């Protein structure tokens, strides 16, 4: 079974940047779309970004489009989330997830993702 481990979270001031990493243990990582989700305190988990199995397509939530960038390195079995121009509203626990289907696209919904990491805390102060 795939194991996902997020890292890179922390405390940052508004306007700053962070890069999150998600390392996957499965050897079939390169055949699945990957996504980033977040759960702000007191709110439901929400979609942030996704990238297709081959990195050819990406998808972003409106709230982060233009500020966040998702990327993957299939050699390193790692997916990244570069977060720029951070706002206090970005404060949340961030999770990476693997799509349930082989050769999946970035146009996916939360139920399409079946494997989840433990999450990493991102706190943006004002």
PDB file of C-alpha atoms in Angstrom:
ATOM      1  CA  UNK A   1       0.000   0.000   0.000  1.00  0.00           C
ATOM      2  CA  UNK A   2       1.138   3.514  -0.721  1.00  0.00           C
ATOM      3  CA  UNK A   3       2.419   5.642   2.145  1.00  0.00           C
ATOM      4  CA  UNK A   4       2.280   9.426   1.836  1.00  0.00           C
ATOM      5  CA  UNK A   5       4.277  11.728   4.086  1.00  0.00           C
ATOM      6  CA  UNK A   6       3.865  15.503   3.926  1.00  0.00           C
ATOM      7  CA  UNK A   7       6.513  17.953   5.056  1.00  0.00           C
ATOM      8  CA  UNK A   8       7.373  21.619   4.762  1.00  0.00           C
ATOM      9  CA  UNK A   9       4.605  23.168   6.808  1.00  0.00           C
ATOM     10  CA  UNK A  10       5.234  25.840   9.375  1.00  0.00           C
ATOM     11  CA  UNK A  11       4.542  29.371  10.507  1.00  0.00           C
ATOM     12  CA  UNK A  12       4.915  32.169   7.992  1.00  0.00           C
ATOM     13  CA  UNK A  13       3.874  35.807   7.812  1.00  0.00           C
ATOM     14  CA  UNK A  14       1.291  37.010   5.326  1.00  0.00           C
ATOM     15  CA  UNK A  15       2.866  37.536   1.932  1.00  0.00           C
ATOM     16  CA  UNK A  16       5.481  34.882   2.516  1.00  0.00           C
ATOM     17  CA  UNK A  17       6.060  31.542   0.829  1.00  0.00           C
ATOM     18  CA  UNK A  18       6.269  27.880   1.716  1.00  0.00           C
ATOM     19  CA  UNK A  19       6.941  24.744  -0.292  1.00  0.00           C
ATOM     20  CA  UNK A  20       5.197  21.576   0.793  1.00  0.00           C
ATOM     21  CA  UNK A  21       6.473  18.150  -0.189  1.00  0.00           C
ATOM     22  CA  UNK A  22       4.714  14.808  -0.249  1.00  0.00           C
ATOM     23  CA  UNK A  23       6.858  11.702  -0.509  1.00  0.00           C
ATOM     24  CA  UNK A  24       5.213   8.499  -1.717  1.00  0.00           C
ATOM     25  CA  UNK A  25       6.546   5.023  -1.053  1.00  0.00           C
ATOM     26  CA  UNK A  26       4.653   3.161  -3.772  1.00  0.00           C
ATOM     27  CA  UNK A  27       6.475   2.171  -6.940  1.00  0.00           C
ATOM     28  CA  UNK A  28       3.356   2.934  -9.017  1.00  0.00           C
ATOM     29  CA  UNK A  29       3.353   6.619  -8.012  1.00  0.00           C
ATOM     30  CA  UNK A  30       3.981   7.726 -11.590  1.00  0.00           C
ATOM     31  CA  UNK A  31       0.716   6.155 -12.803  1.00  0.00           C
ATOM     32  CA  UNK A  32      -1.654   8.158 -10.563  1.00  0.00           C
ATOM     33  CA  UNK A  33      -2.850  11.713 -10.366  1.00  0.00           C
ATOM     34  CA  UNK A  34      -1.971  13.456  -7.105  1.00  0.00           C
ATOM     35  CA  UNK A  35      -3.770  16.168  -5.214  1.00  0.00           C
ATOM     36  CA  UNK A  36      -3.411  18.633  -2.377  1.00  0.00           C
ATOM     37  CA  UNK A  37      -6.246  19.390   0.018  1.00  0.00           C
ATOM     38  CA  UNK A  38      -6.526  21.503   3.124  1.00  0.00           C
ATOM     39  CA  UNK A  39      -8.729  21.722   6.188  1.00  0.00           C
ATOM     40  CA  UNK A  40      -8.949  25.117   7.904  1.00  0.00           C
ATOM     41  CA  UNK A  41      -9.845  25.096  11.597  1.00  0.00           C
ATOM     42  CA  UNK A  42     -13.555  24.519  12.063  1.00  0.00           C
ATOM     43  CA  UNK A  43     -14.187  23.951   8.352  1.00  0.00           C
ATOM     44  CA  UNK A  44     -14.487  21.016   5.979  1.00  0.00           C
ATOM     45  CA  UNK A  45     -11.599  19.674   3.971  1.00  0.00           C
ATOM     46  CA  UNK A  46     -11.364  21.438   0.632  1.00  0.00           C
ATOM     47  CA  UNK A  47      -9.656  20.921  -2.697  1.00  0.00           C
ATOM     48  CA  UNK A  48      -6.510  22.937  -3.374  1.00  0.00           C
ATOM     49  CA  UNK A  49      -4.752  21.553  -6.439  1.00  0.00           C
ATOM     50  CA  UNK A  50      -4.265  18.414  -8.505  1.00  0.00           C
ATOM     51  CA  UNK A  51      -1.830  17.186 -11.124  1.00  0.00           C
ATOM     52  CA  UNK A  52      -2.342  14.432 -13.673  1.00  0.00           C
ATOM     53  CA  UNK A  53      -0.412  11.176 -13.607  1.00  0.00           C
ATOM     54  CA  UNK A  54       2.171  12.431 -16.095  1.00  0.00           C
ATOM     55  CA  UNK A  55       2.211  16.041 -14.945  1.00  0.00           C
ATOM     56  CA  UNK A  56       0.701  17.232 -18.201  1.00  0.00           C
ATOM     57  CA  UNK A  57      -2.306  18.932 -16.649  1.00  0.00           C
ATOM     58  CA  UNK A  58      -3.036  20.759 -13.422  1.00  0.00           C
ATOM     59  CA  UNK A  59      -6.134  22.032 -11.681  1.00  0.00           C
ATOM     60  CA  UNK A  60      -6.460  24.655  -8.936  1.00  0.00           C
ATOM     61  CA  UNK A  61      -9.084  25.970  -6.600  1.00  0.00           C
ATOM     62  CA  UNK A  62     -10.096  29.517  -7.472  1.00  0.00           C
ATOM     63  CA  UNK A  63      -8.905  30.720  -4.080  1.00  0.00           C
ATOM     64  CA  UNK A  64      -5.290  29.700  -4.768  1.00  0.00           C
ATOM     65  CA  UNK A  65      -5.011  30.064  -8.528  1.00  0.00           C
ATOM     66  CA  UNK A  66      -2.113  32.309  -9.461  1.00  0.00           C
ATOM     67  CA  UNK A  67      -0.506  31.937  -6.027  1.00  0.00           C
ATOM     68  CA  UNK A  68       0.031  28.177  -5.645  1.00  0.00           C
ATOM     69  CA  UNK A  69       1.778  25.799  -8.028  1.00  0.00           C
ATOM     70  CA  UNK A  70       1.594  22.014  -7.942  1.00  0.00           C
ATOM     71  CA  UNK A  71       4.391  19.954  -9.453  1.00  0.00           C
ATOM     72  CA  UNK A  72       5.641  16.390  -9.359  1.00  0.00           C
ATOM     73  CA  UNK A  73       8.885  14.525  -9.742  1.00  0.00           C
ATOM     74  CA  UNK A  74       8.144  10.944 -10.697  1.00  0.00           C
ATOM     75  CA  UNK A  75      11.789   9.958 -10.316  1.00  0.00           C
ATOM     76  CA  UNK A  76      11.761  11.037  -6.671  1.00  0.00           C
ATOM     77  CA  UNK A  77       8.170   9.884  -6.075  1.00  0.00           C
ATOM     78  CA  UNK A  78       7.358  13.334  -4.730  1.00  0.00           C
ATOM     79  CA  UNK A  79       4.658  15.925  -5.321  1.00  0.00           C
ATOM     80  CA  UNK A  80       5.149  19.555  -4.350  1.00  0.00           C
ATOM     81  CA  UNK A  81       2.964  22.524  -3.565  1.00  0.00           C
ATOM     82  CA  UNK A  82       4.690  25.869  -3.917  1.00  0.00           C
ATOM     83  CA  UNK A  83       2.673  28.461  -2.015  1.00  0.00           C
ATOM     84  CA  UNK A  84       3.369  32.145  -2.628  1.00  0.00           C
ATOM     85  CA  UNK A  85       1.675  35.328  -1.445  1.00  0.00           C
ATOM     86  CA  UNK A  86       0.236  33.474   1.513  1.00  0.00           C
ATOM     87  CA  UNK A  87      -2.783  34.881   3.290  1.00  0.00           C
ATOM     88  CA  UNK A  88      -4.153  34.218   6.783  1.00  0.00           C
ATOM     89  CA  UNK A  89      -7.065  32.444   5.075  1.00  0.00           C
ATOM     90  CA  UNK A  90      -4.583  29.815   3.856  1.00  0.00           C
ATOM     91  CA  UNK A  91      -4.065  28.612   7.426  1.00  0.00           C
ATOM     92  CA  UNK A  92      -4.979  24.923   7.503  1.00  0.00           C
ATOM     93  CA  UNK A  93      -3.725  21.396   7.752  1.00  0.00           C
ATOM     94  CA  UNK A  94      -2.564  20.445   4.266  1.00  0.00           C
ATOM     95  CA  UNK A  95      -2.897  16.895   2.983  1.00  0.00           C
ATOM     96  CA  UNK A  96      -1.615  15.174  -0.121  1.00  0.00           C
ATOM     97  CA  UNK A  97      -3.578  12.349  -1.695  1.00  0.00           C
ATOM     98  CA  UNK A  98      -3.331   9.787  -4.475  1.00  0.00           C
ATOM     99  CA  UNK A  99      -6.077   9.189  -7.013  1.00  0.00           C
ATOM    100  CA  UNK A 100      -7.825   5.821  -7.009  1.00  0.00           C
ATOM    101  CA  UNK A 101      -7.426   5.194 -10.740  1.00  0.00           C
ATOM    102  CA  UNK A 102      -4.388   4.544 -12.920  1.00  0.00           C
ATOM    103  CA  UNK A 103      -3.504   7.232 -15.458  1.00  0.00           C
ATOM    104  CA  UNK A 104      -5.903   9.631 -13.778  1.00  0.00           C
ATOM    105  CA  UNK A 105      -6.295  13.281 -14.720  1.00  0.00           C
ATOM    106  CA  UNK A 106      -6.197  16.490 -12.732  1.00  0.00           C
ATOM    107  CA  UNK A 107      -9.947  16.953 -13.178  1.00  0.00           C
ATOM    108  CA  UNK A 108     -10.939  15.014 -10.094  1.00  0.00           C
ATOM    109  CA  UNK A 109     -13.073  15.440  -7.005  1.00  0.00           C
ATOM    110  CA  UNK A 110     -12.211  14.644  -3.413  1.00  0.00           C
ATOM    111  CA  UNK A 111     -13.928  11.204  -3.433  1.00  0.00           C
ATOM    112  CA  UNK A 112     -11.672  10.189  -6.339  1.00  0.00           C
ATOM    113  CA  UNK A 113      -8.661  10.189  -4.000  1.00  0.00           C
ATOM    114  CA  UNK A 114      -8.238   7.093  -1.871  1.00  0.00           C
ATOM    115  CA  UNK A 115      -4.857   7.367  -0.128  1.00  0.00           C
ATOM    116  CA  UNK A 116      -4.063  10.237   2.211  1.00  0.00           C
ATOM    117  CA  UNK A 117      -1.094  11.493   4.164  1.00  0.00           C
ATOM    118  CA  UNK A 118      -1.152  12.573   7.796  1.00  0.00           C
ATOM    119  CA  UNK A 119      -1.056  16.261   6.941  1.00  0.00           C
ATOM    120  CA  UNK A 120       1.217  19.176   7.712  1.00  0.00           C
ATOM    121  CA  UNK A 121       0.197  22.365   9.495  1.00  0.00           C
ATOM    122  CA  UNK A 122       0.480  25.687   7.690  1.00  0.00           C
ATOM    123  CA  UNK A 123      -0.126  28.803   9.754  1.00  0.00           C
ATOM    124  CA  UNK A 124      -0.101  32.249   8.167  1.00  0.00           C
ATOM    125  CA  UNK A 125       0.046  35.154  10.568  1.00  0.00           C
ATOM    126  CA  UNK A 126      -1.049  38.719   9.896  1.00  0.00           C
TER     127      UNK A 126
END
